[in-house]
PDB file of C-alpha atoms in Angstrom:
ATOM      1  CA  SER A   1      60.503  85.243 -66.116  1.00 34.00           C
ATOM      2  CA  GLN A   2      58.652  83.915 -62.874  1.00 39.00           C
ATOM      3  CA  GLN A   3      56.896  86.083 -60.725  1.00 53.00           C
ATOM      4  CA  GLY A   4      57.605  84.222 -57.593  1.00 63.00           C
ATOM      5  CA  GLU A   5      61.246  82.892 -56.389  1.00 73.00           C
ATOM      6  CA  GLU A   6      61.551  80.760 -53.501  1.00 78.00           C
ATOM      7  CA  ASP A   7      64.510  81.045 -51.260  1.00 82.00           C
ATOM      8  CA  PRO A   8      66.461  78.652 -50.653  1.00 86.00           C
ATOM      9  CA  GLN A   9      65.593  76.124 -53.032  1.00 85.00           C
ATOM     10  CA  ALA A  10      66.267  73.327 -50.682  1.00 91.00           C
ATOM     11  CA  LEU A  11      66.069  73.069 -46.647  1.00 93.00           C
ATOM     12  CA  SER A  12      67.184  70.538 -44.084  1.00 95.00           C
ATOM     13  CA  ILE A  13      66.243  70.704 -40.886  1.00 95.00           C
ATOM     14  CA  GLN A  14      65.631  68.334 -38.028  1.00 96.00           C
ATOM     15  CA  GLU A  15      61.981  67.483 -36.670  1.00 97.00           C
ATOM     16  CA  GLY A  16      60.826  70.095 -33.976  1.00 97.00           C
ATOM     17  CA  GLU A  17      63.127  73.159 -35.378  1.00 97.00           C
ATOM     18  CA  ASN A  18      61.605  75.786 -37.599  1.00 97.00           C
ATOM     19  CA  ALA A  19      61.482  76.416 -40.978  1.00 96.00           C
ATOM     20  CA  THR A  20      61.641  79.550 -42.749  1.00 96.00           C
ATOM     21  CA  MET A  21      60.813  80.168 -46.443  1.00 95.00           C
ATOM     22  CA  ASN A  22      61.226  83.133 -48.329  1.00 94.00           C
ATOM     23  CA  CYS A  23      59.361  84.365 -51.553  1.00 92.00           C
ATOM     24  CA  SER A  24      60.339  87.159 -53.682  1.00 91.00           C
ATOM     25  CA  TYR A  25      58.563  88.614 -56.509  1.00 88.00           C
ATOM     26  CA  LYS A  26      58.917  91.719 -59.069  1.00 85.00           C
ATOM     27  CA  THR A  27      55.153  93.325 -60.141  1.00 82.00           C
ATOM     28  CA  SER A  28      52.535  94.507 -57.820  1.00 85.00           C
ATOM     29  CA  ILE A  29      50.130  91.893 -56.224  1.00 87.00           C
ATOM     30  CA  ASN A  30      46.651  91.358 -54.784  1.00 85.00           C
ATOM     31  CA  ASN A  31      47.273  88.872 -53.301  1.00 87.00           C
ATOM     32  CA  LEU A  32      49.994  86.266 -52.083  1.00 90.00           C
ATOM     33  CA  GLN A  33      49.279  82.524 -51.342  1.00 90.00           C
ATOM     34  CA  TRP A  34      51.562  79.962 -50.179  1.00 92.00           C
ATOM     35  CA  TYR A  35      50.965  75.940 -51.092  1.00 90.00           C
ATOM     36  CA  ARG A  36      52.174  72.730 -50.503  1.00 91.00           C
ATOM     37  CA  GLN A  37      53.024  69.741 -52.536  1.00 86.00           C
ATOM     38  CA  ASN A  38      53.814  66.213 -51.488  1.00 82.00           C
ATOM     39  CA  SER A  39      56.309  64.173 -53.639  1.00 74.00           C
ATOM     40  CA  GLY A  40      54.531  63.622 -56.850  1.00 64.00           C
ATOM     41  CA  ARG A  41      51.125  65.027 -55.581  1.00 69.00           C
ATOM     42  CA  GLY A  42      48.515  67.589 -56.268  1.00 73.00           C
ATOM     43  CA  PHE A  43      49.098  71.089 -54.684  1.00 79.00           C
ATOM     44  CA  VAL A  44      47.227  72.120 -51.193  1.00 84.00           C
ATOM     45  CA  HIS A  45      46.602  75.361 -50.439  1.00 84.00           C
ATOM     46  CA  LEU A  46      47.852  76.621 -47.168  1.00 90.00           C
ATOM     47  CA  ILE A  47      47.241  80.183 -46.518  1.00 91.00           C
ATOM     48  CA  LEU A  48      46.383  83.241 -48.536  1.00 89.00           C
ATOM     49  CA  ILE A  49      47.482  86.904 -47.447  1.00 92.00           C
ATOM     50  CA  ARG A  50      46.128  89.801 -48.899  1.00 89.00           C
ATOM     51  CA  SER A  51      48.226  92.623 -50.082  1.00 92.00           C
ATOM     52  CA  ASN A  52      46.857  95.042 -47.575  1.00 93.00           C
ATOM     53  CA  GLU A  53      47.975  92.372 -44.700  1.00 95.00           C
ATOM     54  CA  ARG A  54      51.455  92.480 -43.198  1.00 97.00           C
ATOM     55  CA  GLU A  55      51.305  88.468 -41.210  1.00 97.00           C
ATOM     56  CA  LYS A  56      48.925  85.801 -41.130  1.00 96.00           C
ATOM     57  CA  HIS A  57      48.803  82.980 -38.821  1.00 95.00           C
ATOM     58  CA  SER A  58      47.418  79.374 -39.584  1.00 93.00           C
ATOM     59  CA  GLY A  59      48.420  76.576 -36.944  1.00 95.00           C
ATOM     60  CA  ARG A  60      51.731  75.839 -37.234  1.00 97.00           C
ATOM     61  CA  LEU A  61      52.727  78.362 -39.839  1.00 97.00           C
ATOM     62  CA  ARG A  62      52.836  81.939 -39.527  1.00 97.00           C
ATOM     63  CA  VAL A  63      53.188  84.267 -43.248  1.00 97.00           C
ATOM     64  CA  THR A  64      54.335  87.841 -43.470  1.00 97.00           C
ATOM     65  CA  LEU A  65      54.073  90.069 -46.224  1.00 97.00           C
ATOM     66  CA  ASP A  66      56.560  93.014 -47.118  1.00 96.00           C
ATOM     67  CA  THR A  67      54.560  94.740 -50.058  1.00 95.00           C
ATOM     68  CA  SER A  68      57.539  97.519 -50.053  1.00 95.00           C
ATOM     69  CA  LYS A  69      60.429  94.756 -50.401  1.00 94.00           C
ATOM     70  CA  LYS A  70      58.030  92.719 -52.444  1.00 93.00           C
ATOM     71  CA  SER A  71      58.771  89.317 -50.311  1.00 94.00           C
ATOM     72  CA  SER A  72      57.079  87.067 -48.182  1.00 95.00           C
ATOM     73  CA  SER A  73      57.935  84.656 -45.599  1.00 96.00           C
ATOM     74  CA  LEU A  74      56.724  81.047 -44.832  1.00 97.00           C
ATOM     75  CA  LEU A  75      57.503  79.977 -41.116  1.00 98.00           C
ATOM     76  CA  ILE A  76      56.644  76.368 -40.076  1.00 97.00           C
ATOM     77  CA  THR A  77      57.262  76.123 -36.124  1.00 97.00           C
ATOM     78  CA  ALA A  78      57.974  72.800 -34.620  1.00 97.00           C
ATOM     79  CA  SER A  79      58.392  70.982 -37.650  1.00 97.00           C
ATOM     80  CA  ARG A  80      57.431  67.520 -38.042  1.00 96.00           C
ATOM     81  CA  ALA A  81      58.875  64.711 -40.198  1.00 95.00           C
ATOM     82  CA  ALA A  82      55.404  64.859 -42.336  1.00 94.00           C
ATOM     83  CA  ASP A  83      56.045  68.570 -42.762  1.00 96.00           C
ATOM     84  CA  THR A  84      58.575  67.204 -45.843  1.00 96.00           C
ATOM     85  CA  ALA A  85      57.193  68.755 -48.842  1.00 94.00           C
ATOM     86  CA  SER A  86      57.965  71.435 -51.637  1.00 91.00           C
ATOM     87  CA  TYR A  87      56.228  74.748 -51.013  1.00 93.00           C
ATOM     88  CA  PHE A  88      55.493  77.040 -53.445  1.00 89.00           C
ATOM     89  CA  CYS A  89      54.398  80.727 -53.078  1.00 90.00           C
ATOM     90  CA  ALA A  90      52.182  82.225 -56.035  1.00 87.00           C
ATOM     91  CA  THR A  91      50.964  85.613 -56.616  1.00 85.00           C
ATOM     92  CA  SER A  92      47.721  87.065 -57.726  1.00 78.00           C
ATOM     93  CA  ASN A  93      47.633  90.563 -59.509  1.00 70.00           C
ATOM     94  CA  ALA A  94      45.552  92.813 -60.855  1.00 61.00           C
ATOM     95  CA  GLY A  95      44.931  91.097 -64.090  1.00 52.00           C
ATOM     96  CA  ASN A  96      43.904  87.701 -62.065  1.00 53.00           C
ATOM     97  CA  MET A  97      46.707  85.770 -63.047  1.00 60.00           C
ATOM     98  CA  LEU A  98      48.130  83.031 -60.380  1.00 69.00           C
ATOM     99  CA  THR A  99      51.938  82.771 -61.131  1.00 76.00           C
ATOM    100  CA  PHE A 100      53.873  80.274 -58.853  1.00 77.00           C
ATOM    101  CA  GLY A 101      57.620  80.342 -57.895  1.00 80.00           C
ATOM    102  CA  GLY A 102      60.131  77.581 -58.259  1.00 76.00           C
ATOM    103  CA  GLY A 103      59.590  76.504 -55.054  1.00 85.00           C
ATOM    104  CA  THR A 104      61.639  75.360 -51.661  1.00 90.00           C
ATOM    105  CA  ARG A 105      61.991  71.542 -51.195  1.00 91.00           C
ATOM    106  CA  LEU A 106      61.829  70.922 -47.260  1.00 95.00           C
ATOM    107  CA  MET A 107      63.041  67.929 -45.597  1.00 96.00           C
ATOM    108  CA  VAL A 108      62.451  67.393 -42.184  1.00 96.00           C
ATOM    109  CA  LYS A 109      64.471  64.675 -40.544  1.00 95.00           C
ATOM    110  CA  PRO A 110      62.938  62.377 -37.581  1.00 92.00           C
TER     111      PRO A 110
ATOM    112  CA  GLY B   1      34.695  70.457 -49.354  1.00 61.00           C
ATOM    113  CA  ALA B   2      35.954  71.317 -52.899  1.00 74.00           C
ATOM    114  CA  VAL B   3      37.367  68.070 -54.065  1.00 85.00           C
ATOM    115  CA  VAL B   4      38.859  67.863 -57.279  1.00 90.00           C
ATOM    116  CA  SER B   5      39.963  64.454 -58.510  1.00 91.00           C
ATOM    117  CA  GLN B   6      41.651  63.693 -62.030  1.00 91.00           C
ATOM    118  CA  HIS B   7      42.059  60.694 -63.798  1.00 91.00           C
ATOM    119  CA  PRO B   8      44.043  58.987 -64.491  1.00 89.00           C
ATOM    120  CA  SER B   9      46.495  59.548 -61.676  1.00 85.00           C
ATOM    121  CA  TRP B  10      49.253  57.794 -64.370  1.00 87.00           C
ATOM    122  CA  VAL B  11      49.438  56.974 -67.931  1.00 90.00           C
ATOM    123  CA  ILE B  12      52.121  55.321 -69.917  1.00 88.00           C
ATOM    124  CA  CYS B  13      51.956  55.625 -73.325  1.00 90.00           C
ATOM    125  CA  LYS B  14      53.678  54.926 -76.603  1.00 90.00           C
ATOM    126  CA  SER B  15      54.619  57.918 -78.925  1.00 93.00           C
ATOM    127  CA  GLY B  16      51.905  59.012 -81.555  1.00 93.00           C
ATOM    128  CA  THR B  17      48.820  57.818 -79.307  1.00 92.00           C
ATOM    129  CA  SER B  18      46.653  60.511 -77.627  1.00 93.00           C
ATOM    130  CA  VAL B  19      46.010  60.850 -74.124  1.00 93.00           C
ATOM    131  CA  LYS B  20      42.860  62.066 -72.230  1.00 94.00           C
ATOM    132  CA  ILE B  21      42.844  63.820 -68.797  1.00 95.00           C
ATOM    133  CA  GLU B  22      39.858  63.833 -66.802  1.00 95.00           C
ATOM    134  CA  CYS B  23      39.322  66.758 -64.118  1.00 95.00           C
ATOM    135  CA  ARG B  24      36.153  66.619 -62.077  1.00 94.00           C
ATOM    136  CA  SER B  25      34.699  68.658 -59.432  1.00 92.00           C
ATOM    137  CA  LEU B  26      33.391  66.551 -57.041  1.00 91.00           C
ATOM    138  CA  ASP B  27      30.959  68.242 -54.587  1.00 87.00           C
ATOM    139  CA  PHE B  28      31.039  72.080 -56.282  1.00 87.00           C
ATOM    140  CA  GLN B  29      30.941  73.356 -59.489  1.00 88.00           C
ATOM    141  CA  ALA B  30      33.499  75.014 -61.427  1.00 87.00           C
ATOM    142  CA  THR B  31      32.911  77.667 -63.759  1.00 85.00           C
ATOM    143  CA  THR B  32      36.650  78.182 -64.584  1.00 89.00           C
ATOM    144  CA  MET B  33      39.070  75.016 -64.804  1.00 92.00           C
ATOM    145  CA  PHE B  34      42.721  75.657 -65.268  1.00 91.00           C
ATOM    146  CA  TRP B  35      45.158  73.131 -66.762  1.00 94.00           C
ATOM    147  CA  TYR B  36      49.126  73.263 -65.528  1.00 92.00           C
ATOM    148  CA  ARG B  37      51.942  71.527 -66.465  1.00 92.00           C
ATOM    149  CA  GLN B  38      54.650  71.045 -63.907  1.00 86.00           C
ATOM    150  CA  PHE B  39      58.243  69.451 -65.015  1.00 75.00           C
ATOM    151  CA  PRO B  40      60.246  67.751 -62.491  1.00 73.00           C
ATOM    152  CA  LYS B  41      61.580  70.082 -59.593  1.00 69.00           C
ATOM    153  CA  GLN B  42      60.175  73.050 -61.139  1.00 71.00           C
ATOM    154  CA  SER B  43      57.006  74.850 -60.597  1.00 75.00           C
ATOM    155  CA  LEU B  44      53.609  74.986 -62.488  1.00 82.00           C
ATOM    156  CA  MET B  45      52.989  76.248 -65.743  1.00 85.00           C
ATOM    157  CA  LEU B  46      49.512  77.639 -66.652  1.00 86.00           C
ATOM    158  CA  MET B  47      48.441  75.923 -70.434  1.00 91.00           C
ATOM    159  CA  ALA B  48      45.160  77.273 -70.612  1.00 91.00           C
ATOM    160  CA  THR B  49      42.169  78.238 -69.098  1.00 89.00           C
ATOM    161  CA  SER B  50      38.986  76.843 -69.936  1.00 90.00           C
ATOM    162  CA  ASN B  51      34.875  78.274 -68.950  1.00 86.00           C
ATOM    163  CA  GLU B  52      32.272  76.003 -68.811  1.00 84.00           C
ATOM    164  CA  GLY B  53      30.610  75.995 -72.544  1.00 82.00           C
ATOM    165  CA  SER B  54      33.102  77.989 -74.128  1.00 85.00           C
ATOM    166  CA  LYS B  55      36.474  77.778 -75.916  1.00 88.00           C
ATOM    167  CA  ALA B  56      39.620  77.456 -73.693  1.00 91.00           C
ATOM    168  CA  THR B  57      42.222  80.295 -73.780  1.00 90.00           C
ATOM    169  CA  TYR B  58      45.134  79.335 -74.118  1.00 92.00           C
ATOM    170  CA  GLU B  59      48.935  80.660 -72.707  1.00 87.00           C
ATOM    171  CA  GLN B  60      51.507  81.993 -75.420  1.00 85.00           C
ATOM    172  CA  GLY B  61      53.523  79.240 -76.389  1.00 87.00           C
ATOM    173  CA  VAL B  62      50.909  76.288 -75.724  1.00 91.00           C
ATOM    174  CA  GLU B  63      49.661  74.756 -78.795  1.00 93.00           C
ATOM    175  CA  LYS B  64      46.009  74.279 -78.946  1.00 92.00           C
ATOM    176  CA  ASP B  65      46.096  72.031 -81.487  1.00 94.00           C
ATOM    177  CA  LYS B  66      48.200  69.723 -79.724  1.00 96.00           C
ATOM    178  CA  PHE B  67      46.478  70.094 -76.031  1.00 96.00           C
ATOM    179  CA  LEU B  68      42.868  70.141 -76.767  1.00 95.00           C
ATOM    180  CA  ILE B  69      40.519  71.284 -73.786  1.00 94.00           C
ATOM    181  CA  ASN B  70      37.036  70.678 -73.290  1.00 91.00           C
ATOM    182  CA  HIS B  71      35.136  72.079 -70.513  1.00 89.00           C
ATOM    183  CA  ALA B  72      31.278  70.954 -71.322  1.00 83.00           C
ATOM    184  CA  SER B  73      30.107  70.831 -67.668  1.00 90.00           C
ATOM    185  CA  LEU B  74      30.432  72.750 -64.584  1.00 90.00           C
ATOM    186  CA  THR B  75      32.239  69.489 -63.108  1.00 93.00           C
ATOM    187  CA  LEU B  76      34.090  68.297 -66.073  1.00 94.00           C
ATOM    188  CA  SER B  77      37.053  69.585 -67.769  1.00 94.00           C
ATOM    189  CA  THR B  78      39.299  66.982 -70.498  1.00 95.00           C
ATOM    190  CA  LEU B  79      42.506  67.604 -71.388  1.00 97.00           C
ATOM    191  CA  THR B  80      43.926  65.580 -74.651  1.00 97.00           C
ATOM    192  CA  VAL B  81      47.429  65.674 -75.491  1.00 96.00           C
ATOM    193  CA  THR B  82      47.660  64.403 -79.035  1.00 96.00           C
ATOM    194  CA  SER B  83      49.793  62.372 -80.858  1.00 95.00           C
ATOM    195  CA  ALA B  84      52.187  62.387 -77.477  1.00 94.00           C
ATOM    196  CA  HIS B  85      55.556  62.356 -78.130  1.00 95.00           C
ATOM    197  CA  PRO B  86      58.305  62.026 -75.087  1.00 95.00           C
ATOM    198  CA  GLU B  87      58.933  65.290 -74.698  1.00 94.00           C
ATOM    199  CA  ASP B  88      55.164  65.937 -73.627  1.00 95.00           C
ATOM    200  CA  SER B  89      55.860  63.517 -70.702  1.00 94.00           C
ATOM    201  CA  SER B  90      55.280  65.845 -67.349  1.00 92.00           C
ATOM    202  CA  PHE B  91      52.899  66.005 -64.685  1.00 92.00           C
ATOM    203  CA  TYR B  92      49.389  67.643 -65.614  1.00 94.00           C
ATOM    204  CA  ILE B  93      47.739  69.521 -62.773  1.00 93.00           C
ATOM    205  CA  CYS B  94      43.953  71.122 -63.098  1.00 94.00           C
ATOM    206  CA  SER B  95      42.368  73.146 -60.566  1.00 92.00           C
ATOM    207  CA  ALA B  96      38.970  74.480 -60.618  1.00 90.00           C
ATOM    208  CA  SER B  97      37.240  77.848 -59.260  1.00 84.00           C
ATOM    209  CA  VAL B  98      33.985  78.390 -58.291  1.00 76.00           C
ATOM    210  CA  SER B  99      33.861  82.021 -58.839  1.00 71.00           C
ATOM    211  CA  GLY B 100      35.812  81.852 -61.824  1.00 64.00           C
ATOM    212  CA  SER B 101      38.892  83.826 -59.698  1.00 63.00           C
ATOM    213  CA  TYR B 102      42.136  83.009 -59.749  1.00 60.00           C
ATOM    214  CA  HIS B 103      42.518  83.705 -56.377  1.00 61.00           C
ATOM    215  CA  GLU B 104      40.944  80.478 -54.922  1.00 72.00           C
ATOM    216  CA  GLN B 105      41.750  77.307 -56.789  1.00 81.00           C
ATOM    217  CA  TYR B 106      41.053  74.234 -55.631  1.00 86.00           C
ATOM    218  CA  PHE B 107      44.014  71.809 -57.125  1.00 87.00           C
ATOM    219  CA  GLY B 108      43.219  68.490 -57.940  1.00 90.00           C
ATOM    220  CA  PRO B 109      45.921  65.352 -57.593  1.00 87.00           C
ATOM    221  CA  GLY B 110      47.667  65.357 -61.102  1.00 90.00           C
ATOM    222  CA  THR B 111      48.230  63.144 -64.056  1.00 92.00           C
ATOM    223  CA  ARG B 112      51.680  62.028 -64.875  1.00 90.00           C
ATOM    224  CA  LEU B 113      52.321  61.070 -68.278  1.00 92.00           C
ATOM    225  CA  THR B 114      54.887  58.757 -69.510  1.00 91.00           C
ATOM    226  CA  VAL B 115      55.465  58.749 -73.244  1.00 92.00           C
ATOM    227  CA  THR B 116      57.715  56.168 -74.424  1.00 91.00           C
TER     228      THR B 116
END
């Protein structure tokens, strides 16, 4: 089974709104990363949050991590049409495996 | 910096042929390269990990005789899909790591393989 599971699987919002995606995982991790994938193209690394961190910001992105609940959230503020993509969380554990979740497909309507 | 390229970006081949996909780290030396497969609307599945100069480590369920991986230099790894079949049609993505760590991987743009 997959380590990371994103929720929701699909999200459609209007430009300017905030988008929140959640990721849950099962085992202990060293860090959790969020990636973006535009349709049919490669992955772009967005942000990495370590297991001893609770929140991290990068531009319009805010990531939280709750290790007690084994969950993370990615918030994109003031969304733009260009943010339309699939977003994946990936967890890295002590065995140094990077395991991806199923992704959230975000559609931002202009 | 940390750019990874893949070639070709899209390949269509007939069933039974072999297809080679190249993964190059353009501005850094990658001690480790990873090969993933992605099915439509699904996540990445790690196929194998290759370290320069040594045999690749394949994940469970991945046929090493079908998916040949060669990592001959610090900037180039190749994946050859031998005797391709329609079920091999997929999006193949490589990533490269400077330190060999899974934590920091730089991904290529992917190669779409269509087997007819």
